[in-house]
PDB file of C-alpha atoms in Angstrom:
ATOM      1  CA  MET A   1     165.561 -53.964 137.161  1.00 41.00           C
ATOM      2  CA  PRO A   2     165.491 -53.634 133.324  1.00 50.00           C
ATOM      3  CA  GLN A   3     162.974 -55.831 131.552  1.00 55.00           C
ATOM      4  CA  GLU A   4     164.489 -58.803 129.748  1.00 78.00           C
ATOM      5  CA  PHE A   5     163.532 -59.700 126.212  1.00 90.00           C
ATOM      6  CA  ILE A   6     163.841 -62.895 124.205  1.00 97.00           C
ATOM      7  CA  LYS A   7     165.051 -62.547 120.625  1.00 98.00           C
ATOM      8  CA  ILE A   8     163.451 -65.042 118.224  1.00 98.00           C
ATOM      9  CA  VAL A   9     165.142 -65.832 114.914  1.00 99.00           C
ATOM     10  CA  GLU A  10     162.622 -67.424 112.533  1.00 99.00           C
ATOM     11  CA  VAL A  11     164.526 -69.939 110.390  1.00 98.00           C
ATOM     12  CA  GLY A  12     161.608 -71.658 108.651  1.00 98.00           C
ATOM     13  CA  PRO A  13     162.163 -70.170 105.181  1.00 98.00           C
ATOM     14  CA  ARG A  14     165.707 -71.567 105.131  1.00 98.00           C
ATOM     15  CA  ASP A  15     166.221 -74.332 107.689  1.00 94.00           C
ATOM     16  CA  GLY A  16     162.589 -75.365 107.462  1.00 94.00           C
ATOM     17  CA  LEU A  17     162.244 -75.553 103.690  1.00 96.00           C
ATOM     18  CA  GLN A  18     165.694 -76.786 102.675  1.00 92.00           C
ATOM     19  CA  ASN A  19     164.795 -80.382 103.465  1.00 85.00           C
ATOM     20  CA  GLU A  20     161.441 -80.426 101.639  1.00 89.00           C
ATOM     21  CA  ALA A  21     161.485 -82.901  98.745  1.00 87.00           C
ATOM     22  CA  THR A  22     158.743 -81.111  96.806  1.00 94.00           C
ATOM     23  CA  PRO A  23     159.960 -77.894  95.141  1.00 96.00           C
ATOM     24  CA  VAL A  24     158.493 -74.760  96.718  1.00 98.00           C
ATOM     25  CA  THR A  25     157.901 -71.881  94.308  1.00 98.00           C
ATOM     26  CA  THR A  26     159.625 -68.556  94.739  1.00 99.00           C
ATOM     27  CA  ASP A  27     156.275 -66.811  95.123  1.00 99.00           C
ATOM     28  CA  THR A  28     155.286 -69.189  97.927  1.00 98.00           C
ATOM     29  CA  LYS A  29     158.557 -68.566  99.764  1.00 99.00           C
ATOM     30  CA  VAL A  30     158.175 -64.810  99.421  1.00 99.00           C
ATOM     31  CA  GLU A  31     154.591 -64.962 100.681  1.00 99.00           C
ATOM     32  CA  LEU A  32     155.664 -67.106 103.647  1.00 99.00           C
ATOM     33  CA  ILE A  33     158.326 -64.574 104.583  1.00 99.00           C
ATOM     34  CA  ARG A  34     155.882 -61.702 104.104  1.00 98.00           C
ATOM     35  CA  ARG A  35     153.414 -63.339 106.495  1.00 98.00           C
ATOM     36  CA  LEU A  36     156.125 -64.053 109.057  1.00 98.00           C
ATOM     37  CA  ALA A  37     157.125 -60.388 108.932  1.00 98.00           C
ATOM     38  CA  ALA A  38     153.483 -59.339 109.254  1.00 97.00           C
ATOM     39  CA  ALA A  39     153.159 -61.618 112.298  1.00 97.00           C
ATOM     40  CA  GLY A  40     155.870 -59.602 114.008  1.00 97.00           C
ATOM     41  CA  PHE A  41     159.096 -61.535 113.434  1.00 98.00           C
ATOM     42  CA  GLN A  42     161.979 -59.081 113.169  1.00 98.00           C
ATOM     43  CA  HIS A  43     164.768 -61.574 112.478  1.00 99.00           C
ATOM     44  CA  ILE A  44     164.124 -63.948 109.573  1.00 99.00           C
ATOM     45  CA  GLU A  45     166.606 -66.376 108.006  1.00 99.00           C
ATOM     46  CA  ALA A  46     165.273 -66.045 104.486  1.00 99.00           C
ATOM     47  CA  THR A  47     167.407 -68.289 102.291  1.00 99.00           C
ATOM     48  CA  ALA A  48     170.842 -69.770 101.563  1.00 98.00           C
ATOM     49  CA  PHE A  49     173.292 -68.909  98.802  1.00 98.00           C
ATOM     50  CA  VAL A  50     174.514 -72.463  98.343  1.00 96.00           C
ATOM     51  CA  SER A  51     175.081 -74.767  95.383  1.00 94.00           C
ATOM     52  CA  PRO A  52     171.713 -75.787  93.866  1.00 94.00           C
ATOM     53  CA  GLN A  53     173.305 -79.162  93.201  1.00 92.00           C
ATOM     54  CA  TRP A  54     173.487 -79.811  96.946  1.00 89.00           C
ATOM     55  CA  VAL A  55     170.401 -77.912  98.132  1.00 92.00           C
ATOM     56  CA  PRO A  56     168.040 -77.487  95.146  1.00 95.00           C
ATOM     57  CA  GLN A  57     165.345 -75.884  97.306  1.00 97.00           C
ATOM     58  CA  MET A  58     167.557 -72.814  97.758  1.00 98.00           C
ATOM     59  CA  ALA A  59     168.360 -72.322  94.051  1.00 98.00           C
ATOM     60  CA  ASP A  60     166.201 -69.178  93.874  1.00 98.00           C
ATOM     61  CA  ALA A  61     167.925 -67.329  96.728  1.00 99.00           C
ATOM     62  CA  SER A  62     168.557 -64.148  94.741  1.00 99.00           C
ATOM     63  CA  ALA A  63     165.007 -64.106  93.366  1.00 99.00           C
ATOM     64  CA  VAL A  64     163.542 -64.500  96.855  1.00 99.00           C
ATOM     65  CA  MET A  65     165.612 -61.645  98.268  1.00 99.00           C
ATOM     66  CA  ALA A  66     164.749 -59.401  95.313  1.00 98.00           C
ATOM     67  CA  GLN A  67     161.027 -59.676  96.044  1.00 98.00           C
ATOM     68  CA  LEU A  68     161.092 -59.061  99.789  1.00 98.00           C
ATOM     69  CA  GLU A  69     159.658 -55.859 101.178  1.00 94.00           C
ATOM     70  CA  ARG A  70     162.415 -54.108 103.096  1.00 94.00           C
ATOM     71  CA  LYS A  71     161.764 -52.445 106.436  1.00 91.00           C
ATOM     72  CA  ASN A  72     164.249 -51.025 108.905  1.00 92.00           C
ATOM     73  CA  THR A  73     162.629 -53.097 111.646  1.00 94.00           C
ATOM     74  CA  ILE A  74     163.243 -56.447 109.914  1.00 98.00           C
ATOM     75  CA  GLN A  75     166.607 -58.174 109.526  1.00 98.00           C
ATOM     76  CA  TYR A  76     166.909 -60.760 106.744  1.00 99.00           C
ATOM     77  CA  SER A  77     169.789 -63.206 106.986  1.00 99.00           C
ATOM     78  CA  ALA A  78     171.142 -65.828 104.599  1.00 99.00           C
ATOM     79  CA  LEU A  79     173.453 -68.811 104.895  1.00 98.00           C
ATOM     80  CA  VAL A  80     176.687 -68.664 102.854  1.00 98.00           C
ATOM     81  CA  PRO A  81     179.200 -71.533 102.455  1.00 95.00           C
ATOM     82  CA  ASN A  82     182.038 -69.608 100.796  1.00 95.00           C
ATOM     83  CA  LEU A  83     183.119 -66.303  99.254  1.00 97.00           C
ATOM     84  CA  LYS A  84     181.073 -66.925  96.103  1.00 97.00           C
ATOM     85  CA  GLY A  85     177.940 -67.335  98.214  1.00 98.00           C
ATOM     86  CA  TYR A  86     178.886 -64.277 100.245  1.00 99.00           C
ATOM     87  CA  GLU A  87     179.236 -62.113  97.148  1.00 98.00           C
ATOM     88  CA  ALA A  88     175.822 -63.260  95.903  1.00 99.00           C
ATOM     89  CA  ALA A  89     174.296 -62.502  99.313  1.00 99.00           C
ATOM     90  CA  LEU A  90     175.923 -59.072  99.373  1.00 99.00           C
ATOM     91  CA  ALA A  91     174.557 -58.305  95.902  1.00 99.00           C
ATOM     92  CA  ALA A  92     171.109 -59.401  97.108  1.00 99.00           C
ATOM     93  CA  LYS A  93     171.373 -56.904  99.975  1.00 98.00           C
ATOM     94  CA  VAL A  94     170.966 -59.303 102.893  1.00 99.00           C
ATOM     95  CA  ASP A  95     171.290 -57.765 106.349  1.00 98.00           C
ATOM     96  CA  GLU A  96     173.312 -60.594 107.861  1.00 99.00           C
ATOM     97  CA  VAL A  97     175.307 -63.560 106.558  1.00 99.00           C
ATOM     98  CA  VAL A  98     175.584 -66.863 108.380  1.00 99.00           C
ATOM     99  CA  ILE A  99     178.599 -69.167 108.219  1.00 98.00           C
ATOM    100  CA  PHE A 100     178.388 -72.673 109.591  1.00 95.00           C
ATOM    101  CA  GLY A 101     180.689 -75.273 111.046  1.00 95.00           C
ATOM    102  CA  ALA A 102     180.245 -78.414 113.120  1.00 97.00           C
ATOM    103  CA  ALA A 103     181.440 -79.617 116.498  1.00 98.00           C
ATOM    104  CA  SER A 104     181.756 -83.131 115.043  1.00 97.00           C
ATOM    105  CA  GLU A 105     184.538 -84.064 112.605  1.00 97.00           C
ATOM    106  CA  ALA A 106     182.357 -86.773 111.061  1.00 96.00           C
ATOM    107  CA  PHE A 107     179.478 -84.371 110.428  1.00 95.00           C
ATOM    108  CA  SER A 108     181.834 -81.708 109.082  1.00 95.00           C
ATOM    109  CA  GLN A 109     183.124 -84.151 106.488  1.00 94.00           C
ATOM    110  CA  LYS A 110     179.609 -85.272 105.518  1.00 89.00           C
ATOM    111  CA  ASN A 111     178.082 -81.796 105.473  1.00 82.00           C
ATOM    112  CA  ILE A 112     180.796 -79.572 103.969  1.00 86.00           C
ATOM    113  CA  ASN A 113     183.460 -82.087 102.890  1.00 88.00           C
ATOM    114  CA  CYS A 114     186.284 -80.824 105.073  1.00 93.00           C
ATOM    115  CA  SER A 115     187.640 -80.978 108.606  1.00 95.00           C
ATOM    116  CA  ILE A 116     186.589 -78.547 111.335  1.00 96.00           C
ATOM    117  CA  ALA A 117     189.931 -76.734 111.122  1.00 96.00           C
ATOM    118  CA  GLU A 118     189.648 -76.491 107.338  1.00 96.00           C
ATOM    119  CA  SER A 119     186.104 -75.132 107.625  1.00 96.00           C
ATOM    120  CA  LEU A 120     187.286 -72.257 109.811  1.00 97.00           C
ATOM    121  CA  GLU A 121     190.015 -71.400 107.315  1.00 97.00           C
ATOM    122  CA  ARG A 122     187.508 -71.630 104.465  1.00 95.00           C
ATOM    123  CA  PHE A 123     185.315 -69.063 106.199  1.00 97.00           C
ATOM    124  CA  ARG A 124     188.143 -66.641 106.958  1.00 98.00           C
ATOM    125  CA  PRO A 125     187.822 -64.800 103.587  1.00 98.00           C
ATOM    126  CA  VAL A 126     184.060 -64.534 104.162  1.00 98.00           C
ATOM    127  CA  ALA A 127     184.613 -63.081 107.624  1.00 99.00           C
ATOM    128  CA  GLN A 128     187.169 -60.612 106.283  1.00 99.00           C
ATOM    129  CA  ALA A 129     184.815 -59.560 103.484  1.00 99.00           C
ATOM    130  CA  ALA A 130     181.937 -59.077 105.926  1.00 99.00           C
ATOM    131  CA  GLN A 131     184.122 -56.898 108.133  1.00 98.00           C
ATOM    132  CA  ARG A 132     185.238 -54.886 105.094  1.00 98.00           C
ATOM    133  CA  ASP A 133     181.659 -54.386 103.918  1.00 99.00           C
ATOM    134  CA  GLY A 134     180.210 -53.694 107.360  1.00 98.00           C
ATOM    135  CA  LEU A 135     177.882 -56.701 107.115  1.00 99.00           C
ATOM    136  CA  ARG A 136     176.826 -58.499 110.284  1.00 99.00           C
ATOM    137  CA  LEU A 137     178.279 -62.008 110.591  1.00 99.00           C
ATOM    138  CA  ARG A 138     176.672 -64.868 112.494  1.00 99.00           C
ATOM    139  CA  GLY A 139     178.232 -68.277 113.119  1.00 99.00           C
ATOM    140  CA  SER A 140     176.317 -71.526 113.465  1.00 98.00           C
ATOM    141  CA  VAL A 141     177.622 -74.706 115.127  1.00 98.00           C
ATOM    142  CA  SER A 142     175.933 -77.892 113.894  1.00 96.00           C
ATOM    143  CA  CYS A 143     175.823 -81.063 116.006  1.00 97.00           C
ATOM    144  CA  ALA A 144     176.767 -79.173 119.147  1.00 99.00           C
ATOM    145  CA  PHE A 145     175.656 -82.037 121.377  1.00 99.00           C
ATOM    146  CA  VAL A 146     175.162 -85.262 119.403  1.00 97.00           C
ATOM    147  CA  CYS A 147     176.313 -86.336 115.926  1.00 96.00           C
ATOM    148  CA  PRO A 148     174.285 -88.806 113.803  1.00 93.00           C
ATOM    149  CA  TYR A 149     177.530 -90.509 112.731  1.00 94.00           C
ATOM    150  CA  SER A 150     179.807 -90.473 115.783  1.00 96.00           C
ATOM    151  CA  GLY A 151     177.456 -90.082 118.745  1.00 96.00           C
ATOM    152  CA  GLU A 152     177.878 -87.710 121.681  1.00 97.00           C
ATOM    153  CA  VAL A 153     180.045 -84.659 121.015  1.00 98.00           C
ATOM    154  CA  SER A 154     182.596 -83.604 123.621  1.00 98.00           C
ATOM    155  CA  THR A 155     182.114 -80.241 125.280  1.00 98.00           C
ATOM    156  CA  SER A 156     185.727 -79.348 124.497  1.00 98.00           C
ATOM    157  CA  ALA A 157     185.112 -79.868 120.765  1.00 98.00           C
ATOM    158  CA  LEU A 158     182.055 -77.611 120.948  1.00 99.00           C
ATOM    159  CA  VAL A 159     183.954 -74.887 122.790  1.00 99.00           C
ATOM    160  CA  GLN A 160     186.803 -75.054 120.279  1.00 98.00           C
ATOM    161  CA  ILE A 161     184.642 -74.515 117.170  1.00 98.00           C
ATOM    162  CA  ALA A 162     182.501 -71.862 118.877  1.00 99.00           C
ATOM    163  CA  GLN A 163     185.593 -69.963 119.966  1.00 98.00           C
ATOM    164  CA  GLY A 164     186.948 -70.277 116.432  1.00 98.00           C
ATOM    165  CA  LEU A 165     183.813 -68.630 115.055  1.00 99.00           C
ATOM    166  CA  GLN A 166     184.058 -65.887 117.655  1.00 99.00           C
ATOM    167  CA  ASP A 167     187.676 -65.272 116.646  1.00 98.00           C
ATOM    168  CA  LEU A 168     186.520 -64.837 113.036  1.00 98.00           C
ATOM    169  CA  GLY A 169     184.349 -61.943 114.188  1.00 98.00           C
ATOM    170  CA  CYS A 170     180.905 -63.515 114.533  1.00 99.00           C
ATOM    171  CA  ALA A 171     178.556 -61.194 116.396  1.00 99.00           C
ATOM    172  CA  GLU A 172     176.303 -64.099 117.347  1.00 99.00           C
ATOM    173  CA  ILE A 173     176.971 -67.832 117.662  1.00 99.00           C
ATOM    174  CA  ASP A 174     174.236 -70.437 117.268  1.00 99.00           C
ATOM    175  CA  ILE A 175     174.557 -73.583 119.368  1.00 99.00           C
ATOM    176  CA  CYS A 176     172.558 -76.126 117.374  1.00 98.00           C
ATOM    177  CA  ASP A 177     171.069 -79.444 118.434  1.00 97.00           C
ATOM    178  CA  THR A 178     170.881 -80.513 114.789  1.00 94.00           C
ATOM    179  CA  ILE A 179     169.290 -83.921 115.327  1.00 93.00           C
ATOM    180  CA  GLY A 180     167.289 -83.062 118.439  1.00 94.00           C
ATOM    181  CA  ALA A 181     169.048 -85.620 120.621  1.00 96.00           C
ATOM    182  CA  ALA A 182     170.406 -83.364 123.365  1.00 98.00           C
ATOM    183  CA  THR A 183     169.285 -83.550 126.981  1.00 98.00           C
ATOM    184  CA  ALA A 184     168.697 -80.628 129.315  1.00 99.00           C
ATOM    185  CA  ASN A 185     171.731 -81.596 131.378  1.00 98.00           C
ATOM    186  CA  GLN A 186     173.957 -81.620 128.283  1.00 98.00           C
ATOM    187  CA  VAL A 187     172.656 -78.173 127.415  1.00 99.00           C
ATOM    188  CA  ARG A 188     173.461 -76.781 130.866  1.00 99.00           C
ATOM    189  CA  VAL A 189     176.956 -78.286 130.877  1.00 99.00           C
ATOM    190  CA  ALA A 190     177.668 -76.988 127.372  1.00 99.00           C
ATOM    191  CA  TYR A 191     176.596 -73.402 128.026  1.00 99.00           C
ATOM    192  CA  GLU A 192     178.463 -73.338 131.334  1.00 99.00           C
ATOM    193  CA  ALA A 193     181.666 -74.273 129.493  1.00 99.00           C
ATOM    194  CA  LEU A 194     180.977 -71.936 126.580  1.00 99.00           C
ATOM    195  CA  ALA A 195     180.288 -68.979 128.875  1.00 99.00           C
ATOM    196  CA  LYS A 196     183.894 -69.129 130.078  1.00 99.00           C
ATOM    197  CA  VAL A 197     185.129 -68.030 126.644  1.00 98.00           C
ATOM    198  CA  ILE A 198     182.109 -66.439 124.909  1.00 98.00           C
ATOM    199  CA  PRO A 199     179.801 -63.763 126.364  1.00 98.00           C
ATOM    200  CA  VAL A 200     176.445 -65.396 127.054  1.00 98.00           C
ATOM    201  CA  GLU A 201     174.602 -62.591 125.254  1.00 97.00           C
ATOM    202  CA  LYS A 202     176.362 -63.573 122.003  1.00 98.00           C
ATOM    203  CA  MET A 203     175.047 -67.145 122.036  1.00 99.00           C
ATOM    204  CA  SER A 204     171.742 -68.557 120.824  1.00 99.00           C
ATOM    205  CA  GLY A 205     169.886 -71.849 121.150  1.00 99.00           C
ATOM    206  CA  HIS A 206     168.744 -73.841 118.115  1.00 98.00           C
ATOM    207  CA  PHE A 207     166.885 -76.948 119.283  1.00 98.00           C
ATOM    208  CA  HIS A 208     165.214 -79.493 117.025  1.00 95.00           C
ATOM    209  CA  ASP A 209     162.306 -81.429 118.518  1.00 94.00           C
ATOM    210  CA  THR A 210     162.998 -84.928 117.171  1.00 92.00           C
ATOM    211  CA  TYR A 211     162.559 -86.586 120.568  1.00 92.00           C
ATOM    212  CA  GLY A 212     160.205 -84.025 122.099  1.00 93.00           C
ATOM    213  CA  GLN A 213     162.957 -82.413 124.177  1.00 96.00           C
ATOM    214  CA  ALA A 214     163.205 -78.992 122.501  1.00 96.00           C
ATOM    215  CA  LEU A 215     161.167 -77.134 125.133  1.00 97.00           C
ATOM    216  CA  ALA A 216     163.064 -78.745 128.007  1.00 98.00           C
ATOM    217  CA  ASN A 217     166.335 -77.819 126.320  1.00 99.00           C
ATOM    218  CA  ILE A 218     165.154 -74.257 125.723  1.00 98.00           C
ATOM    219  CA  LEU A 219     164.306 -73.965 129.432  1.00 98.00           C
ATOM    220  CA  ALA A 220     167.775 -75.262 130.324  1.00 99.00           C
ATOM    221  CA  ALA A 221     169.296 -72.684 127.978  1.00 99.00           C
ATOM    222  CA  LEU A 222     167.158 -69.935 129.525  1.00 98.00           C
ATOM    223  CA  ASP A 223     168.371 -70.985 132.961  1.00 98.00           C
ATOM    224  CA  SER A 224     171.915 -70.693 131.570  1.00 98.00           C
ATOM    225  CA  GLY A 225     171.325 -67.079 130.547  1.00 98.00           C
ATOM    226  CA  ILE A 226     170.585 -67.569 126.840  1.00 98.00           C
ATOM    227  CA  ARG A 227     168.135 -65.012 125.467  1.00 98.00           C
ATOM    228  CA  ILE A 228     168.266 -65.739 121.705  1.00 98.00           C
ATOM    229  CA  PHE A 229     166.399 -68.709 120.242  1.00 99.00           C
ATOM    230  CA  HIS A 230     165.587 -70.062 116.804  1.00 98.00           C
ATOM    231  CA  ALA A 231     162.099 -71.136 115.755  1.00 97.00           C
ATOM    232  CA  SER A 232     160.737 -72.689 112.569  1.00 97.00           C
ATOM    233  CA  VAL A 233     157.160 -71.990 111.517  1.00 97.00           C
ATOM    234  CA  ALA A 234     154.898 -75.041 111.985  1.00 93.00           C
ATOM    235  CA  GLY A 235     157.910 -77.066 113.115  1.00 92.00           C
ATOM    236  CA  LEU A 236     159.208 -77.320 109.548  1.00 92.00           C
ATOM    237  CA  GLY A 237     162.649 -78.700 108.984  1.00 84.00           C
ATOM    238  CA  GLY A 238     165.220 -81.307 109.714  1.00 72.00           C
ATOM    239  CA  CYS A 239     168.636 -81.774 108.154  1.00 66.00           C
ATOM    240  CA  PRO A 240     169.625 -83.163 104.732  1.00 61.00           C
ATOM    241  CA  TYR A 241     172.561 -84.963 106.363  1.00 57.00           C
ATOM    242  CA  ALA A 242     170.703 -86.260 109.424  1.00 62.00           C
ATOM    243  CA  LYS A 243     167.780 -88.421 108.366  1.00 64.00           C
ATOM    244  CA  GLY A 244     164.886 -88.526 110.806  1.00 62.00           C
ATOM    245  CA  ALA A 245     165.617 -85.169 112.436  1.00 63.00           C
ATOM    246  CA  THR A 246     162.590 -82.904 112.766  1.00 67.00           C
ATOM    247  CA  GLY A 247     162.325 -79.111 112.864  1.00 67.00           C
ATOM    248  CA  ASN A 248     162.764 -76.456 115.540  1.00 74.00           C
TER     249      ASN A 248
END
């Protein structure tokens, strides 16, 4: 029997730092990423090419990428909200771009100011550009289980947005418990439904630990066949649009 491996995506430099109120210097971010790479992480979400008006902590995305030591064994990814962000990420020579939607209409409106359907259409030019440029595309689903504004998210809504991201050409799809309110049973039910339309090896688990359930949810995801998980160094993080949420 072949040995199974778990892929860890370290999201601390982006998901962890984006919510910090105190500005973090570019040099500090670069040093953090350097140490994560030295510790053995091969997949690091380094930054986000987003509007500094909305996420000031990520205003130095290009400067961070310019200072990173590049190795063939390390993949640096970056979040992009639109074609402008994609073009900046491409110029910065990221290895993977991440687009993001939500399984909750309320959260989609609060987070990216559009409906779920509109968000998928907004990302279509990004997906087409990534395919044209041969750049790996990853899709992330926020509030996959519970929304801070509308409560529990239906499994059908989750499947619909995840399938939409797959149809755009995402090589990997992150199923995110953004506020850390999911239960192990919800996780099992969700992945069982998702696996009917998306290969299990294409899905990841992104579990915040707000209520101390992240490890239980990771175990439930493991039992469901998931072998890709996100982590955030020192438990950094939360969500700018979900007050009280803690990190991965």
